[in-house]
């Protein structure tokens, strides 16, 4: 039997309802903060990610799905969303529009990862970018939109970790400081980190190997090495968060896995997730568009891991999303079957979700099926009902039954009281 590739998933009903509900909240929330959706290709020239994400990052170094197309051009399935947004900004001359642009995206990303819980080779991210604003207010607004999204989903236990990564001018000084601090313990680092120490010492701070994390805990913080401009920038972001009552902690080791970040960087951590606890990562990337050959356009953004988010979705939100009320219309007899779709369409046009019994189940079998699938409202249409222009409606949650004129069903449906909680 054919099987899906490792690290991919089939998203089935009813779980797909959770994803839809989450995405609806994302669209509503980010839209309310003035952003609009952008959809960029799922594959891009490989060079885009090498230049933006960075050659020495784990993503470019070992996680990309890269392949030649039929003409031998090197393409890569996008491992993240910001590079494509930056490319689209340049290619479509979005700089000619009023700045800033607030853009959100929702879609699949691809990374060749080792398989473990919360880590997939195709996963989905929900991201938001503010391009064309370099102020601390932009970072704070972005974080406020992110926080509002999590609040609307009902999260109460998430922690925002925030750090200052400094400006690019500070980077060499910081790299020297890390090298100096870690040189004596080089042999104790994992093989990857020994390479990182030479190529890109910041990456050592991002290593997942526990013994490396212990060693990395002793290196100086970027904030101690950074210049005034970045420190004041991040301090003003923090002041805004305090004003907004958005809780955060300063995590002086936070560096993030992409090269293009500077100044503000952050992660959102869920205590429920264990090892792969990071739900969301983001930061400021003022040099990214310039590095891709464009003008110096600042930006700030984040990406939420939707797979992990759905895994820890608050129970009340999940329950509401999974409760999908429909009317189950059961025609009894040939004449009723002839009428069923016509009736269903009229109700659908009036705002009702209707599921028609199209397989010809008997009433008894239909009621059994309703019970099994948790259907609450069964609308029965038999010869008597047809003759009288009515429908018999049974509420399985309340164990009650009434006859209604056909046109009255949508009103009945809208006025339905919530089902009593199951014992
Ligand atoms: P990690 O440190 O866990 O590898 P990352 O730094 O590589 O994460 P980002 O590039 O910041 O992750 O992506 C943002 C979010 O996307 C992550 O916080 C996570 O929730 C999610 N994510 C990243 N990689 C995966 C994956 N392979 N499977 C599922 N979700 C992922
Ligand atoms: Mg990663």
Short mmCIF file of C-alpha atoms in Angstrom, two decimals, residues 34-405:
data_model
loop_
_atom_site.label_atom_id
_atom_site.label_comp_id
_atom_site.label_asym_id
_atom_site.label_seq_id
_atom_site.Cartn_x
_atom_site.Cartn_y
_atom_site.Cartn_z
CA UNK A 34 -4.67 46.40 9.68
CA UNK A 35 -2.96 43.53 7.90
CA UNK A 36 -3.86 41.72 4.70
CA UNK A 37 -3.03 38.30 3.38
CA UNK A 38 -0.11 37.58 1.07
CA UNK A 39 0.30 34.26 -0.74
CA UNK A 40 3.71 33.52 -2.18
CA UNK A 41 4.88 30.37 -4.00
CA UNK A 42 5.60 27.20 -2.10
CA UNK A 43 8.88 26.85 -3.99
CA UNK A 44 11.42 29.54 -4.74
CA UNK A 45 14.92 29.74 -6.21
CA UNK A 46 17.30 28.05 -3.76
CA UNK A 47 19.48 31.14 -3.77
CA UNK A 48 16.73 33.15 -2.04
CA UNK A 49 16.94 31.07 1.13
CA UNK A 50 20.71 30.74 1.05
CA UNK A 51 21.03 34.52 0.96
CA UNK A 52 18.29 35.38 3.43
CA UNK A 53 18.12 32.60 6.00
CA UNK A 54 21.91 32.24 5.94
CA UNK A 55 24.38 29.65 4.73
CA UNK A 56 25.47 28.51 8.16
CA UNK A 57 22.02 28.06 9.68
CA UNK A 58 20.62 24.59 10.33
CA UNK A 59 17.82 25.30 7.86
CA UNK A 60 20.12 25.97 4.90
CA UNK A 61 22.85 23.63 6.06
CA UNK A 62 20.79 20.49 6.45
CA UNK A 63 17.04 21.00 6.36
CA UNK A 64 16.11 22.24 2.89
CA UNK A 65 14.21 20.29 0.27
CA UNK A 66 16.28 21.33 -2.74
CA UNK A 67 15.92 19.86 -6.21
CA UNK A 68 16.70 20.71 -9.82
CA UNK A 69 13.68 21.26 -12.06
CA UNK A 70 13.54 19.85 -15.57
CA UNK A 71 15.68 22.68 -16.88
CA UNK A 72 18.26 22.20 -14.16
CA UNK A 73 17.36 25.28 -12.12
CA UNK A 74 17.82 24.76 -8.40
CA UNK A 75 14.53 25.18 -6.53
CA UNK A 76 13.72 24.77 -2.86
CA UNK A 77 10.46 24.09 -1.07
CA UNK A 78 10.15 27.08 1.22
CA UNK A 79 11.41 26.34 4.74
CA UNK A 80 9.95 29.60 6.12
CA UNK A 81 7.82 32.50 4.98
CA UNK A 82 9.71 35.75 5.45
CA UNK A 83 12.17 35.28 2.58
CA UNK A 84 9.34 34.86 0.08
CA UNK A 85 7.57 37.94 1.44
CA UNK A 86 10.77 39.97 1.08
CA UNK A 87 11.28 38.68 -2.45
CA UNK A 88 7.67 39.50 -3.34
CA UNK A 89 8.05 42.98 -1.84
CA UNK A 90 10.96 43.64 -4.19
CA UNK A 91 9.62 41.91 -7.26
CA UNK A 92 6.19 43.57 -7.08
CA UNK A 93 7.64 46.96 -6.13
CA UNK A 94 5.56 47.10 -2.98
CA UNK A 95 7.82 49.93 -1.88
CA UNK A 96 5.75 52.17 -4.14
CA UNK A 97 2.74 51.59 -1.92
CA UNK A 98 2.13 53.44 1.32
CA UNK A 99 4.40 52.08 4.03
CA UNK A 100 4.29 50.19 6.23
CA UNK A 101 2.71 47.08 4.76
CA UNK A 102 1.18 44.67 7.21
CA UNK A 103 1.03 41.22 5.65
CA UNK A 104 0.01 37.87 7.05
CA UNK A 105 0.36 34.42 5.53
CA UNK A 106 -0.86 30.94 6.33
CA UNK A 107 0.58 27.89 4.65
CA UNK A 108 2.88 24.89 4.48
CA UNK A 109 6.64 25.01 5.04
CA UNK A 110 9.12 22.20 4.44
CA UNK A 111 12.19 21.15 6.37
CA UNK A 112 14.07 17.90 6.31
CA UNK A 113 14.06 17.27 10.07
CA UNK A 114 14.69 14.29 12.25
CA UNK A 115 11.33 12.85 13.20
CA UNK A 116 10.06 13.55 16.70
CA UNK A 117 6.95 14.84 18.40
CA UNK A 118 5.96 18.32 17.26
CA UNK A 119 8.43 18.22 14.38
CA UNK A 120 7.31 17.49 10.84
CA UNK A 121 8.82 17.70 7.38
CA UNK A 122 5.77 19.49 6.09
CA UNK A 123 4.27 21.78 8.70
CA UNK A 124 2.18 24.90 8.61
CA UNK A 125 2.99 28.38 9.79
CA UNK A 126 0.84 31.40 10.44
CA UNK A 127 2.98 34.49 10.07
CA UNK A 128 2.66 38.24 10.25
CA UNK A 129 5.12 40.80 8.90
CA UNK A 130 5.27 44.58 9.17
CA UNK A 131 7.49 45.86 6.36
CA UNK A 132 8.59 49.47 6.07
CA UNK A 133 8.58 50.59 9.72
CA UNK A 134 11.68 50.63 11.90
CA UNK A 135 10.18 51.96 15.11
CA UNK A 136 9.87 50.15 18.44
CA UNK A 137 6.15 50.83 18.07
CA UNK A 138 6.11 48.52 15.04
CA UNK A 139 7.62 45.68 17.07
CA UNK A 140 5.17 46.35 19.90
CA UNK A 141 2.18 46.42 17.55
CA UNK A 142 3.27 43.14 16.01
CA UNK A 143 3.59 41.57 19.45
CA UNK A 144 0.23 43.02 20.48
CA UNK A 145 -1.44 41.41 17.44
CA UNK A 146 0.26 38.11 18.24
CA UNK A 147 -0.77 38.31 21.88
CA UNK A 148 -4.35 39.15 20.94
CA UNK A 149 -4.44 36.09 18.68
CA UNK A 150 -3.36 33.84 21.53
CA UNK A 151 -5.82 35.51 23.91
CA UNK A 152 -8.71 34.92 21.51
CA UNK A 153 -7.79 31.23 21.38
CA UNK A 154 -8.02 31.17 25.17
CA UNK A 155 -4.35 30.63 26.02
CA UNK A 156 -3.38 31.60 29.53
CA UNK A 157 -0.06 29.82 30.05
CA UNK A 158 2.15 30.99 27.19
CA UNK A 159 5.38 32.82 27.91
CA UNK A 160 6.95 35.41 25.61
CA UNK A 161 10.76 35.32 25.69
CA UNK A 162 12.39 38.45 24.34
CA UNK A 163 15.96 39.49 23.66
CA UNK A 164 18.11 42.11 21.99
CA UNK A 165 20.28 40.65 19.21
CA UNK A 166 22.04 43.96 18.67
CA UNK A 167 22.82 45.62 15.35
CA UNK A 168 24.92 43.98 12.61
CA UNK A 169 27.81 46.28 13.58
CA UNK A 170 27.79 44.67 17.03
CA UNK A 171 27.91 41.16 15.61
CA UNK A 172 31.71 40.71 15.13
CA UNK A 173 32.36 41.92 18.67
CA UNK A 174 29.77 39.50 19.99
CA UNK A 175 31.12 36.62 17.94
CA UNK A 176 34.57 37.28 19.35
CA UNK A 177 33.14 37.33 22.85
CA UNK A 178 31.43 33.96 22.32
CA UNK A 179 34.56 32.43 20.77
CA UNK A 180 36.70 33.67 23.64
CA UNK A 181 34.27 32.32 26.23
CA UNK A 182 33.88 28.92 24.57
CA UNK A 183 37.39 28.26 23.28
CA UNK A 184 38.55 26.59 26.50
CA UNK A 185 35.59 24.20 26.35
CA UNK A 186 35.59 23.54 22.64
CA UNK A 187 36.09 19.78 23.04
CA UNK A 188 33.00 19.49 25.23
CA UNK A 189 30.73 20.92 22.53
CA UNK A 190 28.93 18.69 20.03
CA UNK A 191 30.51 18.28 16.59
CA UNK A 192 28.01 20.69 15.04
CA UNK A 193 28.81 23.36 17.62
CA UNK A 194 32.55 22.98 17.06
CA UNK A 195 31.88 23.80 13.43
CA UNK A 196 29.48 26.59 14.44
CA UNK A 197 32.13 28.11 16.67
CA UNK A 198 34.25 28.69 13.57
CA UNK A 199 31.51 29.58 11.11
CA UNK A 200 28.84 31.38 13.11
CA UNK A 201 29.32 31.30 16.89
CA UNK A 202 25.85 32.72 17.60
CA UNK A 203 24.37 29.42 16.41
CA UNK A 204 25.94 27.65 19.41
CA UNK A 205 23.44 29.46 21.63
CA UNK A 206 20.62 27.90 19.59
CA UNK A 207 21.89 24.30 19.86
CA UNK A 208 19.36 21.74 21.08
CA UNK A 209 21.94 19.40 22.64
CA UNK A 210 21.52 19.72 26.43
CA UNK A 211 25.26 19.68 27.25
CA UNK A 212 25.82 22.48 24.74
CA UNK A 213 23.02 24.47 26.33
CA UNK A 214 24.70 24.16 29.70
CA UNK A 215 27.99 25.40 28.29
CA UNK A 216 26.30 28.18 26.31
CA UNK A 217 24.61 29.47 29.45
CA UNK A 218 27.92 31.01 30.51
CA UNK A 219 28.65 33.16 27.47
CA UNK A 220 28.05 36.91 27.79
CA UNK A 221 24.69 38.32 26.64
CA UNK A 222 24.48 40.28 23.42
CA UNK A 223 22.86 43.11 25.32
CA UNK A 224 26.13 43.62 27.24
CA UNK A 225 28.06 43.97 23.99
CA UNK A 226 25.46 45.79 21.87
CA UNK A 227 25.46 49.50 21.09
CA UNK A 228 23.05 52.03 22.57
CA UNK A 229 20.73 52.22 19.58
CA UNK A 230 19.60 48.60 19.73
CA UNK A 231 19.40 48.61 23.51
CA UNK A 232 17.17 51.66 23.53
CA UNK A 233 15.05 50.20 20.75
CA UNK A 234 14.36 46.99 22.64
CA UNK A 235 13.85 48.87 25.91
CA UNK A 236 11.11 50.91 24.24
CA UNK A 237 9.46 47.76 22.92
CA UNK A 238 9.48 46.38 26.45
CA UNK A 239 7.99 49.59 27.84
CA UNK A 240 5.11 49.32 25.36
CA UNK A 241 4.49 45.70 26.30
CA UNK A 242 4.36 46.71 29.95
CA UNK A 243 1.88 49.46 29.15
CA UNK A 244 -0.27 46.96 27.28
CA UNK A 245 -0.07 44.46 30.12
CA UNK A 246 1.50 41.83 27.87
CA UNK A 247 3.71 39.64 30.03
CA UNK A 248 7.21 38.75 28.78
CA UNK A 249 10.57 37.71 30.13
CA UNK A 250 13.99 38.88 28.98
CA UNK A 251 15.90 35.79 27.85
CA UNK A 252 19.48 36.86 27.33
CA UNK A 253 20.46 33.65 25.47
CA UNK A 254 17.73 33.81 22.87
CA UNK A 255 19.23 34.07 19.36
CA UNK A 256 16.80 32.30 16.95
CA UNK A 257 17.74 30.04 14.06
CA UNK A 258 17.86 32.50 11.17
CA UNK A 259 20.65 34.91 10.32
CA UNK A 260 18.59 37.89 9.27
CA UNK A 261 17.36 38.94 12.71
CA UNK A 262 18.67 41.97 14.59
CA UNK A 263 17.56 44.00 17.59
CA UNK A 264 14.27 42.57 18.84
CA UNK A 265 13.93 38.79 18.77
CA UNK A 266 11.32 36.74 20.57
CA UNK A 267 9.79 33.32 21.03
CA UNK A 268 6.55 32.14 22.53
CA UNK A 269 6.85 29.01 24.62
CA UNK A 270 4.14 26.63 25.74
CA UNK A 271 4.86 24.84 29.03
CA UNK A 272 2.69 21.96 27.77
CA UNK A 273 4.87 21.09 24.81
CA UNK A 274 7.99 19.60 26.44
CA UNK A 275 11.08 19.48 24.23
CA UNK A 276 9.69 21.26 21.19
CA UNK A 277 8.02 23.90 23.27
CA UNK A 278 8.42 26.87 20.96
CA UNK A 279 5.12 27.83 19.38
CA UNK A 280 6.19 31.01 17.70
CA UNK A 281 9.39 32.80 16.77
CA UNK A 282 10.10 36.19 15.34
CA UNK A 283 12.08 39.35 15.29
CA UNK A 284 13.30 42.38 13.40
CA UNK A 285 15.06 42.04 10.05
CA UNK A 286 16.06 45.53 8.85
CA UNK A 287 18.81 44.31 6.48
CA UNK A 288 17.01 41.42 4.82
CA UNK A 289 15.60 43.25 1.80
CA UNK A 290 18.90 45.06 1.26
CA UNK A 291 20.73 41.72 1.46
CA UNK A 292 18.49 40.49 -1.34
CA UNK A 293 19.63 43.39 -3.49
CA UNK A 294 16.90 45.89 -2.62
CA UNK A 295 16.82 49.17 -0.73
CA UNK A 296 17.27 49.35 3.04
CA UNK A 297 13.72 48.54 4.10
CA UNK A 298 13.13 47.56 7.71
CA UNK A 299 10.80 44.80 8.78
CA UNK A 300 9.63 42.82 11.75
CA UNK A 301 7.65 39.59 11.85
CA UNK A 302 6.85 36.28 13.46
CA UNK A 303 5.78 32.78 12.49
CA UNK A 304 3.56 30.56 14.59
CA UNK A 305 3.86 26.77 14.21
CA UNK A 306 0.27 25.79 13.53
CA UNK A 307 0.79 22.05 14.09
CA UNK A 308 2.13 22.65 17.57
CA UNK A 309 -0.49 25.29 18.26
CA UNK A 310 -3.34 22.90 17.48
CA UNK A 311 -1.75 20.30 19.73
CA UNK A 312 -2.07 22.53 22.79
CA UNK A 313 -5.24 24.39 21.84
CA UNK A 314 -7.25 25.38 24.94
CA UNK A 315 -10.08 22.89 25.57
CA UNK A 316 -12.93 25.40 25.43
CA UNK A 317 -11.85 26.73 22.05
CA UNK A 318 -11.36 23.22 20.69
CA UNK A 319 -14.75 22.07 21.95
CA UNK A 320 -16.52 25.01 20.35
CA UNK A 321 -14.71 24.39 17.07
CA UNK A 322 -15.50 20.69 17.07
CA UNK A 323 -19.19 21.17 17.81
CA UNK A 324 -20.45 21.47 14.26
CA UNK A 325 -24.20 21.78 14.36
CA UNK A 326 -26.06 20.48 11.33
CA UNK A 327 -29.61 19.50 10.57
CA UNK A 328 -29.80 15.90 9.37
CA UNK A 329 -32.65 15.74 6.87
CA UNK A 330 -34.03 12.22 6.53
CA UNK A 331 -36.52 11.71 3.71
CA UNK A 332 -38.73 8.69 4.22
CA UNK A 333 -40.07 7.22 1.02
CA UNK A 334 -39.60 7.99 -2.67
CA UNK A 335 -41.70 11.16 -2.77
CA UNK A 336 -39.79 12.70 0.12
CA UNK A 337 -36.47 11.74 -1.45
CA UNK A 338 -37.49 13.62 -4.58
CA UNK A 339 -38.10 16.76 -2.50
CA UNK A 340 -35.15 16.52 -0.11
CA UNK A 341 -32.44 18.39 -2.01
CA UNK A 342 -34.77 21.19 -2.99
CA UNK A 343 -35.77 21.64 0.63
CA UNK A 344 -32.18 21.41 1.84
CA UNK A 345 -31.09 24.10 -0.60
CA UNK A 346 -33.83 26.42 0.60
CA UNK A 347 -32.69 25.95 4.21
CA UNK A 348 -29.04 26.31 3.26
CA UNK A 349 -29.85 29.60 1.58
CA UNK A 350 -31.47 30.64 4.83
CA UNK A 351 -28.26 29.99 6.78
CA UNK A 352 -28.79 26.43 7.99
CA UNK A 353 -26.14 23.70 7.67
CA UNK A 354 -27.97 20.69 6.28
CA UNK A 355 -26.84 17.15 5.76
CA UNK A 356 -29.23 15.15 3.60
CA UNK A 357 -29.60 11.40 4.02
CA UNK A 358 -28.73 10.48 0.44
CA UNK A 359 -27.99 6.79 0.85
CA UNK A 360 -31.61 5.77 1.48
CA UNK A 361 -31.20 4.71 5.12
CA UNK A 362 -34.38 3.72 6.88
CA UNK A 363 -35.55 6.01 9.69
CA UNK A 364 -34.30 3.51 12.24
CA UNK A 365 -30.85 3.30 10.63
CA UNK A 366 -30.75 7.08 10.26
CA UNK A 367 -31.46 7.62 13.95
CA UNK A 368 -28.74 5.15 14.83
CA UNK A 369 -26.33 6.97 12.57
CA UNK A 370 -27.29 10.35 14.12
CA UNK A 371 -26.58 8.95 17.55
CA UNK A 372 -23.23 7.52 16.53
CA UNK A 373 -22.03 10.75 14.93
CA UNK A 374 -23.37 13.09 17.60
CA UNK A 375 -25.89 14.73 15.28
CA UNK A 376 -28.33 16.73 17.37
CA UNK A 377 -31.20 17.70 15.08
CA UNK A 378 -32.91 15.14 12.84
CA UNK A 379 -35.54 16.50 10.45
CA UNK A 380 -37.86 13.75 9.27
CA UNK A 381 -39.80 14.12 6.06
CA UNK A 382 -42.40 11.43 5.35
CA UNK A 383 -45.63 11.22 3.40
CA UNK A 384 -47.69 12.86 6.17
CA UNK A 385 -45.27 15.75 6.44
CA UNK A 386 -45.20 16.19 2.67
CA UNK A 387 -48.98 16.33 2.56
CA UNK A 388 -49.12 18.90 5.37
CA UNK A 389 -46.09 20.99 4.28
CA UNK A 390 -44.35 20.27 7.55
CA UNK A 391 -41.27 18.52 8.87
CA UNK A 392 -40.94 16.57 12.11
CA UNK A 393 -37.93 17.76 14.05
CA UNK A 394 -36.33 15.65 16.73
CA UNK A 395 -33.79 17.16 19.10
CA UNK A 396 -31.68 14.26 20.28
CA UNK A 397 -29.99 16.37 22.95
CA UNK A 398 -33.28 17.38 24.59
CA UNK A 399 -35.12 14.18 23.61
CA UNK A 400 -37.98 16.30 22.27
CA UNK A 401 -39.92 16.29 19.02
CA UNK A 402 -42.10 18.88 17.24
CA UNK A 403 -43.73 19.38 13.85
CA UNK A 404 -42.82 22.61 12.05
CA UNK A 405 -43.93 24.22 8.81
#
